[in-house]
Short mmCIF file of C-alpha atoms in Angstrom, two decimals:
data_model
loop_
_atom_site.label_atom_id
_atom_site.label_comp_id
_atom_site.label_asym_id
_atom_site.label_seq_id
_atom_site.Cartn_x
_atom_site.Cartn_y
_atom_site.Cartn_z
CA MET A 1 93.98 185.96 36.98
CA ARG A 2 97.49 187.03 37.14
CA THR A 3 98.50 185.83 40.74
CA GLY A 4 99.18 183.60 42.97
CA ASN A 5 95.69 183.08 44.07
CA ILE A 6 93.68 181.11 42.38
CA SER A 7 90.76 183.73 41.54
CA GLY A 8 88.48 182.22 39.17
CA VAL A 9 87.32 179.63 41.96
CA ASP A 10 85.40 182.47 42.67
CA ALA A 11 83.61 183.00 39.47
CA VAL A 12 82.50 179.45 39.22
CA PHE A 13 81.24 179.38 42.66
CA SER A 14 79.58 182.18 42.67
CA HIS A 15 77.42 180.64 39.16
CA MET A 16 76.59 177.51 41.10
CA ASP A 17 73.21 177.18 41.56
CA ALA A 18 72.96 173.96 43.51
CA PRO A 19 69.79 173.93 45.66
CA GLY A 20 71.59 174.82 48.94
CA HIS A 21 74.28 176.69 47.76
CA LYS A 22 73.08 179.98 48.90
CA LYS A 23 72.51 178.95 52.39
CA PHE A 24 76.57 177.32 51.42
CA GLU A 25 77.77 180.64 50.91
CA LEU A 26 76.36 182.67 53.67
CA LEU A 27 77.43 180.01 56.32
CA LEU A 28 80.89 180.19 54.65
CA GLN A 29 81.44 184.00 54.40
CA GLY A 30 79.92 184.53 57.77
CA LEU A 31 81.13 182.04 60.16
CA MET A 32 84.21 180.71 58.42
CA GLY A 33 86.60 183.37 60.30
CA ASP A 34 85.23 182.32 63.68
CA LEU A 35 85.53 178.70 62.97
CA TYR A 36 89.14 178.62 61.86
CA ARG A 37 89.83 180.68 65.20
CA TYR A 38 87.99 178.17 67.40
CA ALA A 39 89.82 175.68 65.50
CA TYR A 40 93.06 177.12 65.55
CA TRP A 41 92.49 177.00 69.57
CA LYS A 42 90.76 173.80 69.84
CA CYS A 43 93.94 172.37 67.86
CA ARG A 44 96.89 174.53 68.65
CA ASP A 45 98.23 173.61 65.07
CA ARG A 46 97.24 175.95 62.43
CA GLY A 47 98.48 173.01 59.42
CA GLN A 48 95.52 171.09 61.48
CA ALA A 49 93.25 173.79 61.90
CA GLU A 50 92.83 174.09 58.26
CA GLU A 51 92.17 171.39 57.45
CA LEU A 52 89.42 170.31 59.98
CA VAL A 53 87.99 173.91 58.56
CA GLN A 54 88.30 172.56 54.97
CA GLU A 55 86.71 168.86 55.70
CA THR A 56 84.46 170.07 58.24
CA TYR A 57 82.65 172.37 55.24
CA LEU A 58 82.73 169.61 52.75
CA ARG A 59 80.55 167.57 55.58
CA ALA A 60 78.68 171.28 56.05
CA TRP A 61 77.72 171.20 52.50
CA LYS A 62 76.55 167.42 52.27
CA SER A 63 74.26 167.68 55.42
CA ILE A 64 72.90 171.12 54.27
CA ASN A 65 68.97 170.13 53.60
CA SER A 66 69.65 169.40 57.24
CA LEU A 67 70.16 173.21 58.87
CA ARG A 68 66.75 174.69 58.57
CA ASP A 69 67.21 177.29 61.10
CA ALA A 70 69.67 180.41 60.07
CA ASP A 71 69.60 181.08 64.42
CA SER A 72 71.24 177.42 64.74
CA ALA A 73 73.78 177.44 61.79
CA LYS A 74 76.76 178.80 64.07
CA SER A 75 76.26 175.87 66.49
CA TRP A 76 75.44 173.37 63.76
CA LEU A 77 78.47 174.84 62.22
CA PHE A 78 80.37 174.11 65.30
CA THR A 79 79.10 171.20 66.39
CA ILE A 80 79.86 169.11 62.96
CA PHE A 81 83.37 170.73 62.86
CA ARG A 82 83.79 168.99 67.03
CA ARG A 83 83.01 165.66 65.41
CA GLU A 84 85.23 166.00 62.92
CA TYR A 85 87.93 166.60 65.55
CA ALA A 86 87.26 164.28 67.36
CA ARG A 87 87.10 162.00 64.42
CA GLN A 88 90.33 163.19 63.03
CA PHE A 89 92.32 163.39 65.76
CA GLU A 90 90.94 162.16 68.83
CA ARG A 91 90.47 158.12 67.86
CA LYS A 92 94.65 159.09 65.99
CA ARG A 93 95.58 160.57 69.48
CA LEU A 94 97.84 163.28 67.50
CA GLU A 95 100.22 165.11 69.55
CA MET A 96 99.93 168.65 69.58
CA GLN A 97 102.44 171.26 69.80
CA ASP A 98 103.73 172.67 73.35
CA VAL A 99 103.21 176.07 74.69
CA GLU A 100 106.52 178.08 73.28
CA GLU A 101 105.86 176.97 69.40
CA MET A 102 102.00 178.04 69.83
CA THR A 103 102.30 181.52 71.07
CA GLU A 104 104.43 182.22 68.08
CA LEU A 105 101.93 182.47 65.55
CA PRO A 106 103.28 180.76 62.09
CA ASP A 107 101.72 183.50 59.86
CA VAL A 108 103.72 186.27 59.13
CA LYS A 109 101.05 189.34 58.20
CA ILE A 110 100.40 191.25 60.65
CA SER A 111 96.64 191.51 60.93
CA PHE A 112 96.01 190.33 64.23
CA ASP A 113 96.50 192.16 68.12
CA THR A 114 99.89 191.85 68.59
CA ARG A 115 100.18 194.23 71.74
CA THR A 116 102.26 193.11 74.81
CA GLU A 117 99.13 192.14 76.52
CA SER A 118 97.16 190.18 73.96
CA PHE A 119 100.44 187.99 73.68
CA VAL A 120 100.71 187.45 77.36
CA LEU A 121 96.84 186.76 77.45
CA ARG A 122 97.63 184.12 74.21
CA ARG A 123 99.47 182.94 76.20
CA ALA A 124 97.72 182.32 79.79
CA LEU A 125 94.92 180.94 77.38
CA SER A 126 97.32 178.16 76.06
CA THR A 127 98.07 177.06 79.47
CA LEU A 128 94.42 176.74 80.43
CA SER A 129 93.46 172.95 80.13
CA ASP A 130 91.28 172.28 76.95
CA ASP A 131 88.55 171.81 79.53
CA TYR A 132 88.50 175.07 80.35
CA ARG A 133 89.81 176.75 77.86
CA GLU A 134 87.19 175.00 74.97
CA PRO A 135 84.30 176.27 77.03
CA LEU A 136 85.96 179.82 76.94
CA VAL A 137 86.48 180.07 73.35
CA LEU A 138 83.52 178.92 72.87
CA GLN A 139 81.74 181.53 74.61
CA VAL A 140 84.32 184.52 73.97
CA LEU A 141 84.60 184.31 70.67
CA GLY A 142 81.75 182.18 69.33
CA GLY A 143 79.25 184.05 71.16
CA PHE A 144 77.33 181.05 73.05
CA ASN A 145 75.88 181.40 75.90
CA CYS A 146 76.18 178.45 78.65
CA GLY A 147 73.30 176.94 77.48
CA GLU A 148 74.42 176.39 73.83
CA ILE A 149 78.41 175.27 75.04
CA ALA A 150 76.59 172.25 77.02
CA GLY A 151 74.60 171.07 74.19
CA MET A 152 77.55 171.43 71.93
CA LEU A 153 80.22 169.59 74.62
CA GLY A 154 77.73 167.07 75.99
CA ILE A 155 77.72 168.27 79.56
CA SER A 156 75.46 170.30 81.62
CA ALA A 157 74.79 173.91 81.97
CA SER A 158 75.97 173.92 85.35
CA ALA A 159 79.55 172.43 84.78
CA VAL A 160 79.42 174.94 81.97
CA MET A 161 79.51 177.84 84.61
CA THR A 162 81.43 175.68 86.45
CA ARG A 163 84.50 175.92 84.30
CA LEU A 164 83.86 178.76 83.15
CA PHE A 165 84.35 180.63 86.34
CA ARG A 166 87.38 178.31 86.92
CA ALA A 167 89.18 179.23 83.50
CA ARG A 168 88.82 182.87 84.03
CA LYS A 169 89.64 182.96 87.64
CA GLN A 170 92.96 180.76 86.20
CA LEU A 171 93.47 183.41 83.60
CA ARG A 172 92.99 186.25 85.56
CA GLU A 173 95.29 184.60 88.78
CA LEU A 174 97.99 183.99 85.53
CA LEU A 175 97.71 187.29 84.67
CA ALA A 176 98.01 188.44 88.16
CA SER A 177 95.58 191.08 88.11
CA ASP A 178 96.13 192.40 91.92
CA GLU A 179 92.25 194.23 91.62
CA VAL A 180 90.56 191.55 90.18
CA ASP A 181 92.36 188.73 92.35
CA THR A 182 90.80 190.26 95.15
CA ALA A 183 87.38 190.28 94.32
CA LEU A 184 87.75 186.66 93.01
CA ARG A 185 88.79 185.76 95.88
CA GLY A 186 85.66 186.86 97.28
CA ALA A 187 83.90 185.41 95.00
CA SER A 188 85.18 181.55 95.14
CA ALA A 189 85.36 181.54 98.92
CA MET B 1 71.13 188.05 93.95
CA ASN B 2 73.52 188.32 96.22
CA CYS B 3 77.02 189.72 95.86
CA LEU B 4 78.99 186.49 96.00
CA GLU B 5 76.52 185.06 93.73
CA PHE B 6 76.45 188.80 91.44
CA ARG B 7 80.26 188.05 90.93
CA ARG B 8 80.06 184.45 89.93
CA THR B 9 77.80 185.08 87.17
CA SER B 10 79.68 188.09 85.93
CA LEU B 11 82.62 184.88 85.71
CA SER B 12 80.79 182.10 84.00
CA GLU B 13 78.03 184.32 81.74
CA PRO B 14 78.75 187.53 81.76
CA ASN B 15 76.18 188.35 79.07
CA THR B 16 73.47 187.15 81.09
CA ALA B 17 69.94 188.78 80.78
CA SER B 18 68.63 187.43 83.42
CA GLN B 19 66.59 189.86 85.07
CA ALA B 20 67.70 189.02 88.91
CA PHE B 21 71.62 189.88 87.48
CA LEU B 22 70.72 193.10 85.91
CA VAL B 23 69.01 194.12 89.10
CA HIS B 24 71.70 193.45 90.97
CA ARG B 25 74.46 195.52 89.21
CA ALA B 26 71.93 198.40 89.06
CA ALA B 27 71.60 198.54 92.74
CA CYS B 28 75.34 197.93 93.60
CA PRO B 29 78.01 199.92 92.37
CA ASP B 30 80.81 197.69 93.30
CA CYS B 31 79.57 194.82 91.40
CA ALA B 32 78.35 196.65 88.38
CA ARG B 33 82.70 197.62 88.65
CA PHE B 34 83.19 193.94 89.22
CA ALA B 35 80.85 193.78 85.77
CA GLU B 36 82.77 196.26 83.79
CA SER B 37 85.94 194.69 84.55
CA VAL B 38 85.07 191.00 83.24
CA ARG B 39 83.95 192.97 80.46
CA SER B 40 86.97 194.58 79.50
CA PHE B 41 89.02 191.91 80.26
CA ASP B 42 86.49 189.76 78.10
CA GLN B 43 86.86 192.06 75.27
CA LYS B 44 90.92 192.00 75.84
CA LEU B 45 90.65 188.18 75.43
CA LEU B 46 88.58 188.72 72.25
CA ASP B 47 91.05 190.78 70.75
CA ALA B 48 93.84 187.85 71.50
CA MET B 49 92.13 185.21 70.55
CA ARG B 50 91.43 186.58 66.92
CA ILE B 51 94.41 185.51 64.95
CA PRO B 52 94.63 186.24 61.70
CA VAL B 53 92.51 183.71 59.07
CA PRO B 54 95.01 182.68 56.58
CA ASP B 55 93.87 184.20 53.22
CA ASN B 56 93.69 181.74 50.75
CA LEU B 57 91.29 179.62 53.53
CA MET B 58 88.32 180.20 51.89
CA THR B 59 89.26 180.25 48.61
CA ARG B 60 90.43 176.34 49.02
CA ILE B 61 87.69 175.47 50.53
CA LYS B 62 85.55 176.85 47.55
CA LEU B 63 87.77 174.86 45.24
CA ARG B 64 87.09 171.30 47.11
CA HIS B 65 83.45 172.08 47.13
CA VAL B 66 83.10 173.09 43.16
CA VAL B 67 85.59 170.41 42.44
CA GLY B 68 83.76 167.54 44.68
CA GLU B 69 80.33 168.44 43.43
CA GLU B 70 81.13 168.02 40.16
CA GLN B 71 82.71 164.66 41.14
CA VAL B 72 79.99 163.73 42.81
CA ARG B 73 78.19 164.42 40.25
CA ARG B 74 79.92 161.68 38.28
CA VAL B 75 79.93 159.09 40.74
CA ARG B 76 76.30 159.23 40.86
CA PRO B 77 75.51 158.39 37.27
CA TRP B 78 77.93 156.03 36.86
CA LYS B 79 76.98 153.67 39.97
CA TRP B 80 73.04 153.48 38.15
CA ALA B 81 74.69 152.77 35.19
CA LEU B 82 76.23 149.94 36.94
CA ALA B 83 73.29 149.17 38.12
CA ALA B 84 71.29 149.32 35.36
CA SER B 85 73.62 147.15 33.30
CA ILE B 86 73.63 144.13 35.67
CA PHE B 87 69.64 144.03 35.67
CA VAL B 88 69.41 144.61 32.34
CA SER B 89 72.39 142.17 31.08
CA ALA B 90 70.62 141.21 28.04
CA ALA B 91 70.76 144.39 26.79
CA LEU B 92 74.17 144.21 26.96
CA SER B 93 74.96 144.59 22.93
CA VAL B 94 72.70 147.28 22.84
CA LEU B 95 74.42 149.36 25.44
CA PHE B 96 77.37 148.79 23.74
CA GLY B 97 76.33 150.18 21.06
CA TYR B 98 74.80 153.16 22.61
CA GLN B 99 78.19 153.98 24.62
CA MET B 100 80.17 153.93 21.78
CA TYR B 101 77.61 156.82 20.00
CA SER B 102 78.08 158.36 23.06
CA THR B 103 81.49 158.16 23.76
CA ASN B 104 82.17 159.93 20.21
CA GLN B 105 79.22 162.59 20.89
CA TYR B 106 81.35 163.24 24.44
CA ILE B 107 84.27 163.52 22.11
CA GLU B 108 83.39 166.32 20.12
CA THR B 109 81.32 168.29 22.96
CA LEU B 110 84.28 167.77 24.37
CA ARG B 111 86.19 169.26 21.90
CA VAL B 112 84.35 171.82 20.48
CA ALA B 113 83.97 172.92 24.70
CA ALA B 114 87.76 173.24 24.56
CA ILE B 115 88.53 175.43 21.95
CA ASP B 116 85.93 177.40 22.21
CA HIS B 117 86.96 178.25 25.82
CA VAL B 118 90.73 179.04 24.98
CA ASN B 119 89.34 181.41 21.75
CA SER B 120 87.35 182.57 25.00
CA GLU B 121 90.15 184.14 27.19
CA PRO B 122 92.40 185.49 24.81
CA GLN B 123 94.59 186.51 27.06
CA PHE B 124 96.01 183.88 28.55
CA LEU B 125 97.17 182.97 25.13
CA SER B 126 98.35 186.67 24.62
CA VAL B 127 100.08 188.13 27.53
CA ARG B 128 102.83 186.73 29.45
CA GLY B 129 102.37 185.87 32.88
CA ASN B 130 104.14 185.30 36.43
CA ALA B 131 102.11 182.39 37.95
CA PRO B 132 104.28 181.13 40.96
CA GLU B 133 105.42 177.63 40.19
CA ASP B 134 103.72 175.90 42.06
CA LYS B 135 100.37 177.45 41.27
CA PHE B 136 99.96 174.56 39.05
CA ARG B 137 100.23 172.27 41.20
CA ARG B 138 98.03 173.66 43.50
CA VAL B 139 94.90 173.98 40.81
CA MET B 140 95.63 170.63 40.15
CA ALA B 141 94.92 168.95 43.39
CA ALA B 142 92.18 170.72 43.93
CA PHE B 143 90.46 167.85 40.73
CA GLY B 144 91.99 165.11 42.84
CA ALA B 145 96.45 165.00 40.93
CA SER B 146 99.68 164.93 42.40
CA VAL B 147 102.08 167.33 40.08
CA VAL B 148 105.54 165.13 40.76
CA ARG B 149 107.10 167.02 38.51
CA GLU B 150 107.04 171.38 38.04
CA MET B 151 105.57 172.06 34.83
CA GLU B 152 107.92 175.09 33.59
CA PRO B 153 107.59 177.48 32.23
CA ILE B 154 104.30 178.16 33.14
CA ARG B 155 102.32 181.40 32.29
CA ASP B 156 99.27 180.55 34.99
CA ALA B 157 97.16 178.11 35.59
CA GLU B 158 92.96 178.71 37.47
CA VAL B 159 89.65 177.15 37.76
CA CYS B 160 87.64 178.51 35.36
CA ALA B 161 83.78 177.27 34.57
CA MET B 162 83.36 175.60 30.78
CA ASN B 163 79.71 174.13 30.25
CA LYS B 164 78.75 175.68 34.16
CA LYS B 165 81.63 172.69 35.17
CA PRO B 166 84.76 173.61 36.64
CA ILE B 167 88.06 172.62 34.84
CA ALA B 168 91.50 173.22 35.20
CA HIS B 169 93.04 175.53 32.88
CA SER B 170 96.55 175.90 32.65
CA VAL B 171 98.74 177.96 30.18
CA PHE B 172 102.40 177.46 29.52
CA ASP B 173 105.51 178.48 27.38
CA GLY B 174 105.71 175.79 23.93
CA GLU B 175 108.58 176.14 21.77
CA LYS B 176 106.95 178.22 18.83
CA SER B 177 103.65 179.89 20.88
CA VAL B 178 101.74 179.10 23.98
CA VAL B 179 100.14 175.21 25.21
CA THR B 180 96.88 174.98 27.05
CA VAL B 181 96.09 172.24 29.47
CA LEU B 182 92.38 171.46 30.52
CA TYR B 183 91.70 169.19 32.79
CA VAL B 184 87.78 168.65 32.79
CA ILE B 185 86.15 165.91 34.91
CA GLY B 186 83.74 164.04 33.61
CA GLU B 187 83.03 160.20 30.94
CA ARG B 188 87.28 159.07 30.65
CA LEU B 189 87.97 158.17 27.64
CA ARG B 190 89.80 154.81 27.31
CA GLN B 191 91.97 155.94 24.55
CA GLU B 192 93.92 159.21 23.75
CA ILE B 193 92.88 160.98 20.81
CA SER B 194 94.06 163.70 18.80
CA ILE B 195 92.24 166.65 17.75
CA ASP B 196 92.85 167.93 14.45
CA GLY B 197 91.24 171.89 13.96
CA ASP B 198 92.01 174.89 11.41
CA ARG B 199 93.55 176.63 14.10
CA TYR B 200 94.31 174.00 17.03
CA HIS B 201 95.49 170.63 17.19
CA GLY B 202 96.14 168.79 20.54
CA TRP B 203 95.45 165.32 22.50
CA LEU B 204 92.95 164.45 24.61
CA ILE B 205 94.26 162.45 27.46
CA PRO B 206 92.28 160.21 30.37
CA ALA B 207 92.90 160.77 33.22
CA GLY B 208 91.94 161.05 36.63
CA GLN B 209 87.95 161.50 37.01
CA GLY B 210 87.93 162.69 33.41
CA ASN B 211 90.03 163.97 30.74
CA LEU B 212 93.30 166.03 30.31
CA VAL B 213 92.70 168.34 27.22
CA VAL B 214 96.06 169.52 25.76
CA LEU B 215 95.76 172.35 22.91
CA ALA B 216 98.31 174.27 21.00
CA THR B 217 98.28 176.48 17.47
CA ARG B 218 99.08 174.21 14.65
CA GLY B 219 103.27 173.98 14.02
CA GLU B 220 103.62 173.61 18.28
CA PRO B 221 105.02 170.32 18.27
CA LEU B 222 103.01 168.59 21.19
CA ALA B 223 104.82 165.51 21.24
CA PRO B 224 107.65 166.34 23.69
CA PHE B 225 105.12 167.99 26.01
CA VAL B 226 102.42 165.68 26.27
CA ASP B 227 105.18 163.18 27.52
CA LYS B 228 106.43 165.65 30.17
CA LEU B 229 103.01 166.47 31.41
CA LYS B 230 102.61 163.11 31.64
CA GLN B 231 105.15 162.03 33.55
CA SER B 232 104.40 165.16 36.08
CA VAL B 233 100.85 164.68 36.56
CA ARG B 234 99.38 161.24 38.46
CA TRP B 235 96.36 160.66 39.74
CA ASP B 236 96.09 158.00 42.91
CA ILE B 237 92.88 156.75 41.24
#
């Protein structure tokens, strides 16, 4: 109890017995990390990502009874996030941080990959347009297949595949990987 | 599937389980090497995407969840009570009498529960903590309150369960001993009510969607503390 963290909330939370609470707890324990990271890459702002993830879970709780299939939990949660993002930010058209700020991750705790390679990759990822970056993040980080991404983005699966192809191609060009570039030129010819 | 199609698929859906894709990969060493380079690149990309998750994000979500649930529970009965009171307006006087009785019952329940809660956590009273100054503000924020002036010196602030419901529990150094402040969501009292017990004295102060309970051992002067508390903690609604 004698720390800066509000630890007592864990005990209160674990003793909640409302219907759907266990399901909610699993969603929180299992998916919050990936959801936050997706939110970060979507918003490119840590504070907005945190706020949106909190709102997403509040909304998820309100409709927790509509979640019946554990296999679809992740896409269900990410879809709630996307709706919340659209509601809060696309309407307001808030300014996003630029690439220079974004690559300097604000969290001082060194608990992520700090290799130069990762830094360069993050920077390259930041330069992709939203249309290309989002499906790539959903696939690589979220583990969704093209059909699932298509459903979430409201576009066709073939459009998703095209975006993913171009996203990887652009990234590799940015990173100037000779071997792959050569192969890519052949693939896109 | 030819090599070009294979490489396009590698770049758009590298983890596909398509039979044609798998067959081509097994048959074509160059394409297999290409697919492996894409897989390796994706792994590096994944490492780069895995930015750190804030330590306290889960706690904040849980906090909003438990407090939000309690607030929702409070709203529903009130709405039903309002609808019922309109519908059976002829019974208003009866309801008023019942409400008086019910409020008195609530005050007594709250008083007893608060003192029991304080007694059940003696470590709060005996150990001098070193909670960060903003902890009280963070805990109260979860209950919809703004702390516009820091309350010092604070020993600790936490979210606890009282009668299985989340409450804010904060302890401050008083002049002679310690002062406990609980925030309990529930029936908001119409006025401040003093509490007198064998060991404790204090106040019930209506605030937000419930009441603040201020408790200290007898002999601890509370008036200056309560004034300071009322100036420090604000609710928007």
